[in-house]
XYZ file of C-alpha atoms in Angstrom:
172
model
C -2.252 108.206 -76.286
C 1.470 107.511 -76.449
C 1.187 104.289 -74.416
C -1.665 102.628 -76.359
C -0.390 99.503 -78.123
C -3.621 97.935 -79.414
C -7.021 99.302 -80.456
C -10.037 97.130 -81.147
C -12.953 99.198 -82.380
C -16.466 97.824 -82.896
C -18.198 98.260 -86.254
C -20.878 100.260 -84.449
C -18.598 103.303 -84.113
C -20.136 105.973 -86.341
C -17.815 108.925 -85.845
C -14.077 109.452 -85.526
C -12.901 112.965 -84.766
C -10.062 114.573 -86.691
C -6.777 112.805 -85.813
C -8.595 110.811 -83.123
C -5.718 108.365 -82.598
C -2.854 110.298 -84.161
C 0.584 110.211 -82.573
C -0.091 106.955 -80.716
C 3.573 106.126 -81.137
C 3.390 102.644 -79.553
C 0.254 101.585 -81.415
C 1.161 98.430 -83.327
C -2.195 96.714 -83.799
C -5.548 98.087 -84.913
C -8.693 96.773 -86.468
C -10.339 99.054 -88.973
C -14.117 99.049 -88.531
C -16.347 98.978 -91.599
C -18.038 102.107 -90.243
C -14.985 104.045 -91.422
C -16.988 104.519 -94.647
C -19.148 107.087 -92.899
C -16.169 109.090 -91.630
C -14.379 109.928 -94.849
C -14.378 113.640 -93.971
C -12.498 113.149 -90.714
C -8.863 112.787 -91.630
C -5.709 111.756 -89.905
C -7.348 109.178 -87.669
C -4.177 107.063 -87.389
C -1.659 109.677 -88.576
C 1.876 109.431 -87.228
C 1.330 106.124 -85.414
C 4.960 105.166 -85.841
C 4.768 101.558 -84.639
C 2.183 100.361 -87.164
C 3.863 97.985 -89.615
C 0.968 96.126 -91.255
C -2.664 97.014 -91.893
C -5.574 95.156 -93.426
C -8.491 97.306 -94.523
C -11.740 95.291 -94.282
C -13.898 94.192 -97.201
C -16.880 96.445 -97.648
C -14.943 99.632 -97.021
C -15.096 101.911 -100.074
C -13.173 105.054 -99.010
C -10.007 105.800 -97.116
C -10.151 109.242 -95.481
C -7.644 112.031 -96.046
C -4.418 111.669 -94.051
C -5.606 108.254 -92.784
C -2.095 106.868 -92.202
C -0.057 110.007 -92.853
C 3.428 109.747 -91.384
C 3.189 106.113 -90.231
C 6.891 105.756 -90.940
C 7.242 102.033 -90.139
C 4.190 100.935 -92.097
C 5.555 98.369 -94.560
C 2.521 96.625 -96.032
C -1.154 97.406 -96.529
C -3.846 95.068 -97.781
C -6.696 96.932 -99.424
C -10.156 95.422 -100.012
C -11.638 94.673 -103.416
C -14.438 97.097 -102.516
C -12.209 100.188 -102.223
C -13.017 102.946 -104.744
C -11.263 105.992 -103.273
C -8.018 106.832 -101.472
C -8.090 110.262 -99.830
C -5.551 113.066 -100.045
C -2.267 112.261 -98.266
C -3.693 108.923 -97.060
C -0.241 107.282 -97.082
C 1.935 110.377 -97.431
C 5.288 110.165 -95.631
C 4.922 106.437 -94.953
C 8.626 106.077 -95.598
C 8.702 102.356 -94.809
C 5.893 101.428 -97.198
C 7.328 98.866 -99.584
C 4.301 96.926 -100.772
C 0.764 97.846 -101.768
C -1.582 96.327 -104.317
C -4.329 98.610 -105.549
C -7.686 96.898 -106.165
C -9.314 96.933 -109.602
C -12.308 98.769 -108.098
C -10.217 101.874 -107.353
C -11.255 104.948 -109.356
C -9.802 107.850 -107.340
C -6.444 108.528 -105.686
C -6.155 111.865 -103.872
C -3.479 114.550 -104.026
C -0.243 113.607 -102.222
C -1.672 110.114 -101.547
C 1.738 108.376 -101.735
C 4.086 111.370 -101.605
C 7.248 110.723 -99.652
C 6.859 106.922 -99.675
C 10.581 106.528 -100.243
C 10.678 102.708 -100.006
C 7.859 102.078 -102.464
C 9.579 100.446 -105.461
C 6.762 99.649 -107.878
C 3.058 100.196 -108.275
C 0.432 99.301 -110.839
C -2.575 101.576 -111.257
C -5.870 99.835 -112.054
C -7.917 100.569 -115.173
C -10.492 102.650 -113.275
C -7.921 105.399 -112.768
C -8.206 108.148 -115.374
C -6.296 110.869 -113.498
C -3.111 110.938 -111.484
C -3.603 113.919 -109.208
C -1.029 116.498 -108.263
C 1.883 115.353 -106.115
C 0.478 111.790 -105.938
C 3.932 110.164 -106.029
C 6.022 113.246 -105.241
C 9.356 112.361 -103.636
C 8.989 108.590 -103.986
C 12.740 108.221 -104.473
C 12.668 104.408 -104.340
C 10.025 104.105 -107.038
C 11.673 102.438 -110.033
C 8.676 101.311 -112.067
C 5.022 102.145 -112.477
C 2.349 100.616 -114.651
C -0.260 103.049 -115.912
C -3.667 102.057 -117.280
C -4.587 102.768 -120.889
C -7.589 104.661 -119.498
C -5.310 107.412 -118.146
C -6.238 110.840 -119.530
C -4.532 113.293 -117.168
C -1.376 113.598 -115.047
C -1.390 116.372 -112.440
C 1.283 118.872 -111.465
C 4.409 117.362 -109.906
C 2.806 113.884 -109.922
C 6.224 112.185 -110.284
C 8.514 115.042 -109.264
C 11.394 113.885 -107.107
C 11.041 110.245 -108.199
C 14.770 110.054 -108.791
C 14.835 106.263 -109.124
C 12.029 105.988 -111.675
C 13.398 104.222 -114.738
C 10.353 102.498 -116.237
C 6.808 103.601 -117.001
C 4.595 101.003 -118.662
C 1.246 101.622 -120.310
């Protein structure tokens, strides 16, 4: 699918196979159907789509699948819905261009490696629903300088902030 530039999917789509649209290197515009909720087990749907720069996840969606946008290196900004409760493993891993993301207050789970290798991410604030930072969640986020942690935090996983060479401020 290297020549696909735009994908418009209807909300009626009930199944996306593993890495269904991965490596669509010219893909710059997609709509995310609300039916993505029923496909949380099928990861990597838009992995390594290098030309994606901006994504809006629709209201009503509660889960982002594993590897959803893995390796989308030019992805700079993501708007997440207020209904989102879970971000899957490696969902934004290796999105080296990601500079801006606001996590909704409804979020209660962030998977392993979710933001690992997001080298341009400078700051992030975790909402109060987060009690655990899983292993390798922010691994290698060299541009991360500050993070705000909720007072509900009870556990930090292995290597959660390893390789965050720019991290200078952690606020509770």
